[in-house]
Coordinates of C-alpha atoms in Angstrom, one line a residue:
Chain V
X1 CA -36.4 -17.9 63.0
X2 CA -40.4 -16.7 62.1
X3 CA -42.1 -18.4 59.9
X4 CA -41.8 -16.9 56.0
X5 CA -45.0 -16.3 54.8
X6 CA -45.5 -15.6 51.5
X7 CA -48.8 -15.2 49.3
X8 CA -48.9 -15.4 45.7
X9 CA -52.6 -13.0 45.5
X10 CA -52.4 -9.9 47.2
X11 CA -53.8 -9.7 50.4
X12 CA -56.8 -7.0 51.1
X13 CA -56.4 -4.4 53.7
X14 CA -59.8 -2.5 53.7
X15 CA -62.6 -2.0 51.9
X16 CA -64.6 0.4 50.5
X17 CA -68.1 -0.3 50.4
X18 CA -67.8 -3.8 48.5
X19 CA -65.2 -3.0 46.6
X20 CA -61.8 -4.7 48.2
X21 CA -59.0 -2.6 48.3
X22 CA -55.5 -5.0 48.5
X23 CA -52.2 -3.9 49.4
X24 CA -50.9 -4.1 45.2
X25 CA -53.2 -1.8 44.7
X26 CA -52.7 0.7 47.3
X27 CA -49.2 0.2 46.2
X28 CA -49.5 1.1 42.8
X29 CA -51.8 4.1 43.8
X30 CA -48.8 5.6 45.7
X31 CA -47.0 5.1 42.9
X32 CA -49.4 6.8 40.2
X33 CA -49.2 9.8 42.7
X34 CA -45.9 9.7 42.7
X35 CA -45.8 9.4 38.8
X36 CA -48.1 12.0 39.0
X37 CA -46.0 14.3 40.6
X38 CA -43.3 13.0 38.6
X39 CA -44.8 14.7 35.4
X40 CA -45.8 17.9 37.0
X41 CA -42.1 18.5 38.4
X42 CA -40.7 17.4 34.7
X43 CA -43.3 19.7 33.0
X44 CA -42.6 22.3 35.2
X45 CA -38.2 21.4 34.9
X46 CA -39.2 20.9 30.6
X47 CA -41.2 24.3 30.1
X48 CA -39.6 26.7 32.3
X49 CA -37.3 28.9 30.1
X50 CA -34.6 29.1 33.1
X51 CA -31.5 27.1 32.4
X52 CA -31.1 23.3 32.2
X53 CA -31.6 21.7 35.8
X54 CA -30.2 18.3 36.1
X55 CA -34.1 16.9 36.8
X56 CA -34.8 18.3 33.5
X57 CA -32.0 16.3 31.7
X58 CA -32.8 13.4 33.4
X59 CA -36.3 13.7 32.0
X60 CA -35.1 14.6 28.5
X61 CA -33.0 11.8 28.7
X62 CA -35.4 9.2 29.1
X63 CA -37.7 9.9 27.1
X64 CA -35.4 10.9 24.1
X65 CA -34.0 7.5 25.0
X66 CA -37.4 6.0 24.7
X67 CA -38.4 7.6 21.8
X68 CA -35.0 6.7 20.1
X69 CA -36.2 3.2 21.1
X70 CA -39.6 3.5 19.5
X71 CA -38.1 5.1 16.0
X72 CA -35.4 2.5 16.1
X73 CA -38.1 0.0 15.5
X74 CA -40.8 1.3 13.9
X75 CA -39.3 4.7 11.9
X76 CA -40.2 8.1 12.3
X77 CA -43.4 8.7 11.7
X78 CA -47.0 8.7 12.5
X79 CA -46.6 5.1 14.3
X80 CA -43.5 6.3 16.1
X81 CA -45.9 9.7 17.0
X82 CA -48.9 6.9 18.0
X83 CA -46.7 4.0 19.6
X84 CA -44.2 6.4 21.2
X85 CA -46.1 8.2 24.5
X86 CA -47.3 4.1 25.5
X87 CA -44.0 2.9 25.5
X88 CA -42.8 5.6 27.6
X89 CA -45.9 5.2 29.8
X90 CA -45.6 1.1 29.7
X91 CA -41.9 1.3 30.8
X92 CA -42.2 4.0 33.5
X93 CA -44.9 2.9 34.9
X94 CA -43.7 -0.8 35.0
X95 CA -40.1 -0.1 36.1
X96 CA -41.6 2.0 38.7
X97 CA -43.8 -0.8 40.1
X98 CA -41.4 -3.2 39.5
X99 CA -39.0 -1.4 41.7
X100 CA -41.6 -0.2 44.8
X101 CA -41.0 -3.7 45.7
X102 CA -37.5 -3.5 46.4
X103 CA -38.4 0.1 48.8
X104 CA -37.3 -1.2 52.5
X105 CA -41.0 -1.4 54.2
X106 CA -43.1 -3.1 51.4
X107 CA -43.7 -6.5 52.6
X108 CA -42.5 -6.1 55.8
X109 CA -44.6 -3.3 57.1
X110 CA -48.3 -4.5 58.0
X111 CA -50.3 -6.1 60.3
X112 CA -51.0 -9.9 62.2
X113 CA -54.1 -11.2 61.7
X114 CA -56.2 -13.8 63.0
X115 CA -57.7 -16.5 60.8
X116 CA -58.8 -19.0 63.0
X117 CA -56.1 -20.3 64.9
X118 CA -53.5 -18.8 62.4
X119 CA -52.0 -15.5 62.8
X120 CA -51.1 -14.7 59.2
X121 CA -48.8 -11.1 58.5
X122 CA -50.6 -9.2 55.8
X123 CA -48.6 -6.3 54.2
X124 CA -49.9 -2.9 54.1
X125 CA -47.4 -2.5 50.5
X126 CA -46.6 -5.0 47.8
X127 CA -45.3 -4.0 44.2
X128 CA -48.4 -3.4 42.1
X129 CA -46.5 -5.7 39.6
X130 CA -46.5 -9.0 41.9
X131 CA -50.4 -8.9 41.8
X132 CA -51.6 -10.7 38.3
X133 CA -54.8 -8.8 38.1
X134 CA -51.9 -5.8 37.2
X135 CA -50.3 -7.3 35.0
X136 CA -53.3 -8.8 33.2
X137 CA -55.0 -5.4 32.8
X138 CA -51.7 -4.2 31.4
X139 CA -51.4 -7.2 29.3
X140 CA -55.0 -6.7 28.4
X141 CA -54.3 -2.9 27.3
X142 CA -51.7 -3.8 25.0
X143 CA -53.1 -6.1 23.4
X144 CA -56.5 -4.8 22.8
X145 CA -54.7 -1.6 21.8
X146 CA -52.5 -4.0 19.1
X147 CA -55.9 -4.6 17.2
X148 CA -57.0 -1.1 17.5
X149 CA -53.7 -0.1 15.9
X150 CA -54.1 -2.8 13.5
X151 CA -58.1 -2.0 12.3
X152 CA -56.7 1.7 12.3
X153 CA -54.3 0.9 9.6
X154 CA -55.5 -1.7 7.8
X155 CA -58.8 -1.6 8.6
X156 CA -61.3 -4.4 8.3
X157 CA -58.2 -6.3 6.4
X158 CA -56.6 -7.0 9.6
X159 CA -59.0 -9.2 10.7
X160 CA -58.4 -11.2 7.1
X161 CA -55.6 -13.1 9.2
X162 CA -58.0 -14.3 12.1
X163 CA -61.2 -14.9 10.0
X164 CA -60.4 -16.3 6.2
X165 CA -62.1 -19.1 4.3
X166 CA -59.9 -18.4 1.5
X167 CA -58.9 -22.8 2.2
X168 CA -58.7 -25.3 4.8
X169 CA -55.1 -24.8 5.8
X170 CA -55.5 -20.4 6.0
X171 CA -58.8 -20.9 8.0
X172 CA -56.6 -23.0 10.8
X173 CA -53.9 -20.4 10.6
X174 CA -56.4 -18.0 11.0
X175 CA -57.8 -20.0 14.5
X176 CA -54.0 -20.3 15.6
X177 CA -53.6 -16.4 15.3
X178 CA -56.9 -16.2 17.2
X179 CA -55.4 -18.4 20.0
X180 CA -52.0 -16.8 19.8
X181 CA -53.7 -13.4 20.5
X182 CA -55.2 -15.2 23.7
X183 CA -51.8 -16.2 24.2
X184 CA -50.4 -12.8 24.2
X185 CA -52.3 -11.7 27.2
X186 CA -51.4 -15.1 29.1
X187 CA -47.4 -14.8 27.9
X188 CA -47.2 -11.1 29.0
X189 CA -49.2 -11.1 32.4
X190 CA -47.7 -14.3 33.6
X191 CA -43.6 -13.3 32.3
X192 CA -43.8 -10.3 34.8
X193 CA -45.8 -11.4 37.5
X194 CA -43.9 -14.3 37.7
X195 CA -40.6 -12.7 37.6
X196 CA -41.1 -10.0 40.0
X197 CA -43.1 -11.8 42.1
X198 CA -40.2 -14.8 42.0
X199 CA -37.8 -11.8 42.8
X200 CA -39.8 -10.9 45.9
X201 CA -39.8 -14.4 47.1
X202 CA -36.4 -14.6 46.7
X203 CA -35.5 -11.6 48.4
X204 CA -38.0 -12.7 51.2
X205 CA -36.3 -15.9 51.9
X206 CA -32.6 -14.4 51.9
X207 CA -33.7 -11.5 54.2
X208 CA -34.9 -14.4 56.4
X209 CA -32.2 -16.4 55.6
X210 CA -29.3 -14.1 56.2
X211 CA -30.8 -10.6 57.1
X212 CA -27.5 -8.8 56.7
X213 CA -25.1 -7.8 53.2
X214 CA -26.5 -11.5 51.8
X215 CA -29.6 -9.8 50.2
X216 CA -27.8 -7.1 48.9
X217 CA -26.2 -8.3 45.5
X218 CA -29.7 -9.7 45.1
X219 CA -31.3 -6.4 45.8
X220 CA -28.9 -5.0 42.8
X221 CA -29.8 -8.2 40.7
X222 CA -33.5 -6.7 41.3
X223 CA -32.9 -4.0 40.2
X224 CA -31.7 -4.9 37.1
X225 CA -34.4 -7.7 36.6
X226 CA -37.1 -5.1 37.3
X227 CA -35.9 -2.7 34.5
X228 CA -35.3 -5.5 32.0
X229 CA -38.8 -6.7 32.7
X230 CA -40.4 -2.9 31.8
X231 CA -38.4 -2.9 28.9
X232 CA -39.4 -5.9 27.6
X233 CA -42.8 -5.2 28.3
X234 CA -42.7 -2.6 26.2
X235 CA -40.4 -3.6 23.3
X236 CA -43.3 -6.7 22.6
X237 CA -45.8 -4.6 22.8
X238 CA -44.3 -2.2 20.1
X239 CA -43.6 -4.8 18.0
X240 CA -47.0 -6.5 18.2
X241 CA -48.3 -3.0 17.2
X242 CA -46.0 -2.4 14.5
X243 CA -46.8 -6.1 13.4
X244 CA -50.4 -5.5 13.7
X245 CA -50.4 -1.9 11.6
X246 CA -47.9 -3.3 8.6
X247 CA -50.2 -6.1 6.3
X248 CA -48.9 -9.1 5.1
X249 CA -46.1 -8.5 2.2
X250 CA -45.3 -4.9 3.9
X251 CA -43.1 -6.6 6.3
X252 CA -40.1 -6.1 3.6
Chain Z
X1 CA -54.7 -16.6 42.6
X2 CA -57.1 -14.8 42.7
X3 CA -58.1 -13.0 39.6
X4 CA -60.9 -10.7 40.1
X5 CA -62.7 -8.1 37.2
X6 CA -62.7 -5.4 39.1
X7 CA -59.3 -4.8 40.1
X8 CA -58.3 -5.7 36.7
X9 CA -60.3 -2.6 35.7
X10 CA -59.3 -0.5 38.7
X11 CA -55.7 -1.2 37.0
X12 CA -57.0 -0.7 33.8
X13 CA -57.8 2.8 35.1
X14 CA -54.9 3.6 36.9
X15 CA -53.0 3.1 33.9
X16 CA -54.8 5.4 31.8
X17 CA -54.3 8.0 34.7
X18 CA -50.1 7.3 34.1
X19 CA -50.8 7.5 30.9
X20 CA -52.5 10.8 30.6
X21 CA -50.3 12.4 33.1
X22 CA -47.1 11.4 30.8
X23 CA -48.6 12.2 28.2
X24 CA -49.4 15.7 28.4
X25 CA -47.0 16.6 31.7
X26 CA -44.1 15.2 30.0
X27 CA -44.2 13.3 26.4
X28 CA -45.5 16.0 24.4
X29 CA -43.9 19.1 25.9
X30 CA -40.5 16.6 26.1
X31 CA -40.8 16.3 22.5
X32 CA -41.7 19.6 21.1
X33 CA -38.7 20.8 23.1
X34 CA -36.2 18.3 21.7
X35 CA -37.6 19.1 18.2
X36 CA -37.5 22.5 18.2
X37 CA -33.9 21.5 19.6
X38 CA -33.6 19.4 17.2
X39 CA -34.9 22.0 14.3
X40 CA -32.4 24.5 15.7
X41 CA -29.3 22.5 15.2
X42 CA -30.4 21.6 12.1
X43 CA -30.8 25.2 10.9
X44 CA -27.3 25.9 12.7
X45 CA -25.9 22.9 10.8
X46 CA -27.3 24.5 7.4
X47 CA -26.2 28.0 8.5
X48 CA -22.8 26.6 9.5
X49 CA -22.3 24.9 5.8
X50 CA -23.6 28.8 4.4
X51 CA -21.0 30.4 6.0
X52 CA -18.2 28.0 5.8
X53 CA -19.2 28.4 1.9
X54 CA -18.8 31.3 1.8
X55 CA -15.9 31.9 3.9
X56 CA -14.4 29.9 1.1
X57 CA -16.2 32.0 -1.4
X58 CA -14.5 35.3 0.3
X59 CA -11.4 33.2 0.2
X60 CA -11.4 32.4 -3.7
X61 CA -11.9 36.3 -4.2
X62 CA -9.4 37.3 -2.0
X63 CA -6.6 35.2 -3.6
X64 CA -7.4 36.3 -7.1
X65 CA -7.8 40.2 -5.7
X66 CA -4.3 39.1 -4.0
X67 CA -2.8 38.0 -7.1
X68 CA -4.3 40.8 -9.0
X69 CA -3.1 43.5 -6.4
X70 CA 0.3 41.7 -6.4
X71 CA 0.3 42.3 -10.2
X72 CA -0.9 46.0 -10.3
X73 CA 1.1 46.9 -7.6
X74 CA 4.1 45.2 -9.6
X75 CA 3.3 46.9 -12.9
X76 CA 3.0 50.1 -10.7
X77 CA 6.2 49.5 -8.7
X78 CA 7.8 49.3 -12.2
X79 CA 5.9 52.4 -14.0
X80 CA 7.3 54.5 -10.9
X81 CA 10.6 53.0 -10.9
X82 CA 10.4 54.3 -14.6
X83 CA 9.5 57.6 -14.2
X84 CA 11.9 58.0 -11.1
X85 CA 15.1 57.0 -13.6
X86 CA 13.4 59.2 -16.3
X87 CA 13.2 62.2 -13.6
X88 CA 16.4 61.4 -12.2
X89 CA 18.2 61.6 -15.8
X90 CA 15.9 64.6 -16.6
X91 CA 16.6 66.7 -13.4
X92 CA 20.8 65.7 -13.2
X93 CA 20.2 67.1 -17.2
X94 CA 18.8 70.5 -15.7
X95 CA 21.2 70.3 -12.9
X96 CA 24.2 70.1 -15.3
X97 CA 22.9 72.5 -17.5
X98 CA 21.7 75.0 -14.5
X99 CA 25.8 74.6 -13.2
X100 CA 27.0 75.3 -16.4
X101 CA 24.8 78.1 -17.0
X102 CA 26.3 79.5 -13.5
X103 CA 29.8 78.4 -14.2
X104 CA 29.7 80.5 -17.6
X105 CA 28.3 83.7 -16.1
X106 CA 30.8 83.2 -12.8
X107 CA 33.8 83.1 -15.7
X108 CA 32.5 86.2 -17.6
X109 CA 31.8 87.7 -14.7
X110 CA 35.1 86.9 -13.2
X111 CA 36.6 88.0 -16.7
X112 CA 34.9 91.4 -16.6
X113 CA 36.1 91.6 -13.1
X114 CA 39.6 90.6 -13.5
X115 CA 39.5 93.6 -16.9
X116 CA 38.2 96.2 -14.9
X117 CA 41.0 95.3 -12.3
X118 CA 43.6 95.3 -14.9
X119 CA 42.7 98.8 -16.2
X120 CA 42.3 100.5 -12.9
X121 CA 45.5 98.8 -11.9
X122 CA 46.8 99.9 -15.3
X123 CA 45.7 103.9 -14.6
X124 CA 47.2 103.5 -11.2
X125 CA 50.5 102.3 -12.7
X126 CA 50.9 104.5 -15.6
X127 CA 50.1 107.3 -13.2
X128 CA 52.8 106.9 -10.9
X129 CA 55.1 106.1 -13.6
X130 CA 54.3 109.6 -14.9
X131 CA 54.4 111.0 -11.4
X132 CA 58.0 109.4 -11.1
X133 CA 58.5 110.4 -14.6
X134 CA 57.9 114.3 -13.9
X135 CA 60.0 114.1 -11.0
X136 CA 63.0 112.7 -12.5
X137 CA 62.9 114.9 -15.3
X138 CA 62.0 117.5 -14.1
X139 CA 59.2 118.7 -16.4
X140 CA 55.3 117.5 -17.4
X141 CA 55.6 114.6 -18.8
X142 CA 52.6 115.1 -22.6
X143 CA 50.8 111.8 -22.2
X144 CA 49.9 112.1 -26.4
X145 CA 53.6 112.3 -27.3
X146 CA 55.1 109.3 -24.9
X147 CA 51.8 107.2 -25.2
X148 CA 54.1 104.7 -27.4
X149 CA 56.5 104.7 -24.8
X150 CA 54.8 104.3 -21.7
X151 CA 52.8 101.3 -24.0
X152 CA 56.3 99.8 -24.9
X153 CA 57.3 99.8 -20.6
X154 CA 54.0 98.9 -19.3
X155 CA 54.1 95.5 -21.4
X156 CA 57.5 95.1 -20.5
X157 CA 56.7 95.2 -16.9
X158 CA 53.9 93.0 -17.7
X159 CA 55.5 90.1 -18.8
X160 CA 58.3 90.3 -16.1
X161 CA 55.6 90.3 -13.7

């Protein structure tokens, strides 16, 4: 049996002048093309006037689904208008990433290296999702986007609940909120990195384990693992915006 | 790990490409067509409730116009029924009369007839008798002077008839 290697950063695979280009990142360029594509074929499928193709449904489908979602916790309105094309972008995008991982090839297509007197595999494909700097910047966007909502709606009232010498006890809670915001970032980038990444490992060391129908109820437990994982990506960002847009007392 | 700025931004930006592309390849048109779905079922709903109002409306009006035509056509059925009897009775009146009329001019008719037989029959007769008269006798037989007599034998054969 080889050796399992697994790395927890994403290796690099080339360069491009001096900025290093690793294989999450290719990954998840494939996979913007791809989404890319995606849109053009469902615009194409949404504003054709021929009849209803079964692509077109699909696409209906989840993004009614999504939207439904999206008015199901914040109302229909102009937050459900604002929050509702991120949350369909968060989960696609996520789900999608999430599941390139499971694609037979990524992770086991690449290249031996020599470090030394180590031959180490490096991966030409890894899920864009199992690199943290992914899932930091898309932790980063939502929350930096929760206090643009939230100065959009409240404006410089929002920032009452971070910065207020009203007393002692409100300018803690106020430094709390601060950190909590710090903790957001931390929370979200580490709960999907860590689980799909865990998921890789795991599928890594049953492959080697037992290369044949082992993995699979694992692959299907993937899959379900890397859908939850977009949706709840999604759903805490939506609720952190519609926390951050509604001011204290409009709660109820 | 290895958690470096720039690839954290070269995410950062490959989001926002997702994101645009979604956007405006598939949110937007995605939702203006499920609300101008969504605006046309409603309108269908609303045009649906119109018409089902009035379809009952049309129903309403075409009881009571069924009720009412059940009633005028009653009140006509008996106005006609009516003037049927009163024709009836009026035209078996003129019928009866009409026969009558024809019965009475068929008897005086007949009468006049049945007169004018009786006196030609009555020439004929008296006639021969005077013919068998002459012969038996022997001589002209003066009509004037046995009038009374022929009168007297003609009733008697008359009644033995």
């Amino acid at each position: 049996m080889s050796a399992i290697q697994i790395s927890i950063s994403a290796e690099p695979i080339f360069h491009l002048g001096q900025f290093v280009v690793t294989n999450s990142m290719f990954t998840s360029v494939l996979v913007t093309a791809l989404l890319i594509v995606f849109a053009v074929c469902a615009n194409r499928a949404v504003t054709s006037t021929s009849k209803n193709s079964r692509f077109r449904i699909l696409v209906e489908f989840i993004i009614e689904s999504l939207q439904n979602l999206t008015t199901g916790v914040v109302g229909t309105g102009k937050r459900a208008h604002l929050f509702g094309p991120l949350i369909v972008s968060f989960f696609i995008f996520i789900l999608v990433n999430n599941w390139a991982g499971l694609i037979p090839g990524v992770g086991s297509i690449g290249i031996w290296e020599h470090h030394g007197e180590e031959n180490i595999f490096v991966p030409y494909f890894r899920a864009g999702t199992a690199d943290l700097n992914m899932t930091i910047a898309l932790a980063l966007i939502s929350v930096v986007l929760t206090q643009v909502f939230g100065y959009s709606f409240q404006k410089l009232k929002y920032f009452s609940k971070f910065i207020n010498f009203s007393n002692p006890l409100n300018f803690f809670v106020g430094v709390l909120e601060l950190v909590l915001e710090v903790a957001k970032i931390v929370s979200f980038a580490f709960r999907l990195f860590g689980n799909i990444f865990a998921g890789e490992v795991l599928l890594t060391v049953m492959t080697a384990l037992v290369p044949l129908i082992i993995p699979m109820p694992f692959y299907g437990m993937e899959l379900f693992v890397g859908f939850i994982q977009a949706l709840v990506f999604s759903m805490l960002s939506l609720v952190f915006f519609n926390m951050a847009t509604i001011g204290h007392g409009e709660e109820h | 790990m290895d958690i470096k700025l720039d690839q954290i931004l070269f995410q950062v930006l490959n989001f926002g490409v997702v994101f645009g592309a979604i956007v405006f390849l598939v949110y937007k048109p995605v939702i203006k067509v499920l609300d101008e779905r969504a605006k046309k079922i409603h309108d269908a709903d609303r045009a649906a409730e119109e018409s089902l109002k009035e379809k009952d409306a049309i129903d309403e009006l075409k009881k009571k116009e069924k009720v009412r035509a059940e009633k005028e056509s009653a009140k006509m059925m008996e106005k006609a029924r009516e003037q049927a009897t009163e024709l009836k009775k009026e035209l078996t009146e003129k019928a009866r009369a009409e026969i009558k009329l024809d019965k009475e001019k068929a008897m005086k008719s007949w009468e006049l007839e049945k007169k004018g037989e009786h006196a030609a029959m009555r020439k004929e007769f008296v006639d021969a008798v005077y013919a068998v008269t002459e012969k038996v006798v022997g001589k002209a037989v003066d009509k004037k002077a046995h009038a009374g007599l022929i009168d007297k034998g003609l009733k008697e054969l008359a009644q033995a008839m």
